[in-house]
Short mmCIF file of C-alpha atoms in Angstrom, two decimals:
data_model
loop_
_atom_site.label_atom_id
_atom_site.label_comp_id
_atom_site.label_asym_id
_atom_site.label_seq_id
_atom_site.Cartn_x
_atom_site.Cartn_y
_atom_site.Cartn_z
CA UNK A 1 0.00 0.00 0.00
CA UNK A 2 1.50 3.43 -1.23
CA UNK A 3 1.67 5.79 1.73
CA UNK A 4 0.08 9.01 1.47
CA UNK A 5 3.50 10.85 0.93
CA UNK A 6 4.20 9.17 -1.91
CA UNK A 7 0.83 9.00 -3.95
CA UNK A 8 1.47 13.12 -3.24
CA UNK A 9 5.20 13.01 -4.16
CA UNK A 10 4.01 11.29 -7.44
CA UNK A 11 0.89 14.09 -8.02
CA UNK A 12 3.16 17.31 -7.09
CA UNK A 13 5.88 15.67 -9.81
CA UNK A 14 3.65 15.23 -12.72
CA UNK A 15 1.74 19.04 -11.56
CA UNK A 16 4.97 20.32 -12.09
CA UNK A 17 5.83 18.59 -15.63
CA UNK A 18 8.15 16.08 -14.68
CA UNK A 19 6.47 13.34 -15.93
CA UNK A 20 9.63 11.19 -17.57
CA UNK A 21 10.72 11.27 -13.36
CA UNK A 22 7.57 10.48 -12.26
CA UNK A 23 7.60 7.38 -14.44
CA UNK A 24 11.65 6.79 -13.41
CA UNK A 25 11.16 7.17 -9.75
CA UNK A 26 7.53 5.92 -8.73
CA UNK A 27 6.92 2.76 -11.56
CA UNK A 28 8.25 -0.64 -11.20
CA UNK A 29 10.36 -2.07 -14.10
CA UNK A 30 7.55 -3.97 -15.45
CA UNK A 31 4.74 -1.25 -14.76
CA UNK A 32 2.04 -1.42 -17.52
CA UNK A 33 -0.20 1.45 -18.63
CA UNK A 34 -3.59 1.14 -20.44
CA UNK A 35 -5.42 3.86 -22.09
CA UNK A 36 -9.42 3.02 -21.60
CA UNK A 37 -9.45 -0.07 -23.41
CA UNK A 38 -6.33 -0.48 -25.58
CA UNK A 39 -3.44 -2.92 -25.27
CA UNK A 40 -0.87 -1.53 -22.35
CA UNK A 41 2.30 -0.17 -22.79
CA UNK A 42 4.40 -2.50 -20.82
CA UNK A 43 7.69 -2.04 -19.20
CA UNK A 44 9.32 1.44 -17.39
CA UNK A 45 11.16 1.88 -20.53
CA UNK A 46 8.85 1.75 -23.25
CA UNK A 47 6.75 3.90 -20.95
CA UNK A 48 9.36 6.81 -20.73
CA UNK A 49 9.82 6.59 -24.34
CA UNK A 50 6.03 6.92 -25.07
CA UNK A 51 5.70 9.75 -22.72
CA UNK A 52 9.02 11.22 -24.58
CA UNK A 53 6.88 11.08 -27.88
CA UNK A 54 4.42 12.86 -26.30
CA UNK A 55 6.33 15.81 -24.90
CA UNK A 56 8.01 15.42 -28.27
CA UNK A 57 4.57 16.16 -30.31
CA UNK A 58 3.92 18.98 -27.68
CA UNK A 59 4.80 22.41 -27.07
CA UNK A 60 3.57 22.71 -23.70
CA UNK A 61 1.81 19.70 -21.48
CA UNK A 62 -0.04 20.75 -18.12
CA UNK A 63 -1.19 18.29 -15.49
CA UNK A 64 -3.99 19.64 -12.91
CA UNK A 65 -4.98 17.20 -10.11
CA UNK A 66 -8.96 17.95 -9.53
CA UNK A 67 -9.25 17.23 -5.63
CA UNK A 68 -7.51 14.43 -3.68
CA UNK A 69 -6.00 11.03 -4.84
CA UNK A 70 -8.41 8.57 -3.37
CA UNK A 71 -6.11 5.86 -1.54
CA UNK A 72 -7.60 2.15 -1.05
CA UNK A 73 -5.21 -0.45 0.04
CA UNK A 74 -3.00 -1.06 -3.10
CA UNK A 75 -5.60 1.06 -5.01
CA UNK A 76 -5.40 4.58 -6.14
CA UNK A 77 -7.92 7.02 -8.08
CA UNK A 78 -7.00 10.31 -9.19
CA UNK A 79 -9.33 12.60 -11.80
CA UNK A 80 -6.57 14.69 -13.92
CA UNK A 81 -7.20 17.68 -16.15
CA UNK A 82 -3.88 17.15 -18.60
CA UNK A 83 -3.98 19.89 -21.38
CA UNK A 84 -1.82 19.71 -24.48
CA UNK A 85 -0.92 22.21 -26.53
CA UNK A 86 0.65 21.32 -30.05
CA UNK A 87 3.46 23.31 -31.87
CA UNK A 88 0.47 25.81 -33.60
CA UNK A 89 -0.48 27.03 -30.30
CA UNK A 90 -3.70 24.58 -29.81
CA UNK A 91 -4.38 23.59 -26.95
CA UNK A 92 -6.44 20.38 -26.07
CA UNK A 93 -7.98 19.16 -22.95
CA UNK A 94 -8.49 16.09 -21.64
CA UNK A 95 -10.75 15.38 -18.13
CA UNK A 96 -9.55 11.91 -17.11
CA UNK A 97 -9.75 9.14 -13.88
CA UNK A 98 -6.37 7.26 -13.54
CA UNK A 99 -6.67 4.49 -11.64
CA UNK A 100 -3.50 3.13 -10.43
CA UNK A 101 -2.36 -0.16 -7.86
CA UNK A 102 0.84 0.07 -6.17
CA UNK A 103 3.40 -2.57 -4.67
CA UNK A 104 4.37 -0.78 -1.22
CA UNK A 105 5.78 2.53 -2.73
CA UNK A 106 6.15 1.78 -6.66
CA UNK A 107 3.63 1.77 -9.01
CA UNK A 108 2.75 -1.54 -11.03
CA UNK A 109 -0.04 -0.64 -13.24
CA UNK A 110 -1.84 2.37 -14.08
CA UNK A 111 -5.24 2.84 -16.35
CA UNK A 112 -6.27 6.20 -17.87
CA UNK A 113 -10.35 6.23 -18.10
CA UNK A 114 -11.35 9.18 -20.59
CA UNK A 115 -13.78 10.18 -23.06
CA UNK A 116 -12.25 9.48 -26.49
CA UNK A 117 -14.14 12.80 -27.80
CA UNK A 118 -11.72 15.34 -26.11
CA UNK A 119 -9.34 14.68 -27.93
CA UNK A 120 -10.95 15.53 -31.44
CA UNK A 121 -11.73 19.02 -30.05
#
C-alpha cells in the first residue's frame, strides 16, 4: 500500500511537468499502462519513451490534479485535467480518472479512463 506521501510526491511531480521522473522514480520495471481499453504499454522503458513522444509532439503539457487522490489499500484514483498544446499554439484538454495499484511505494499498473471525444476538439 502506497503511503500518502508518496501517492502526493508522485501528483506534485507530474503538476509540475516532470512526468519522464515520475515514471523513473515511482513505476516498477515492469509497470504497464492502459489507455481506456487499448493494449498496455508495458515495461518502465517503453513507458518513458512513449511519454518522450508525447512531450516530443507537444509544445507545452499541463497536469492539474482535480481534488484528492483517493487511496484504497494497493488502489489509487486520481481525476486529472492534462492539457496539451501542439506546436500551432492549440491547446487540447483532456478530463480523465487514472486508476492506479501500487506494490508498497512503486507503481505496477496504471489505467487512464477518458472520453475518447476530447481529444478531437
Amino acid at each position: 500500500m502506497p503511503s500518502r506521501d508518496i501517492v502526493e510526491a508522485f501528483a506534485q511531480r507530474l503538476e509540475a511537468g516532470d512526468f519522464i521522473g515520475a515514471i523513473e522514480q515511482f513505476c516498477t520495471p515492469d509497470a504497464a499502462t492502459y489507455e481506456n481499453n487499448a493494449a498496455p504499454t508495458v515495461g518502465r522503458d517503453k513507458l518513458v519513451a512513449k511519454e518522450r513522444g508525447v512531450l516530443a509532439a507537444s509544445r507545452e503539457v499541463k497536469a492539474v490534479r482535480i481534488g484528492p487522490s483517493l487511496i484504497e489499500g494497493d488502489n489509487v484514483a486520481t481525476r486529472w485535467t492534462f492539457s496539451f498544446t501542439n506546436a500551432e499554439g492549440v491547446t487540447r484538454t483532456l478530463d480523465e480518472i487514472a486508476w492506479q495499484t501500487w506494490r508498497g511505494d512503486k507503481l505496477i499498473e496504471e489505467r487512464f479512463y477518458y472520453d475518447p471525444k476530447q481529444l478531437g476538439r
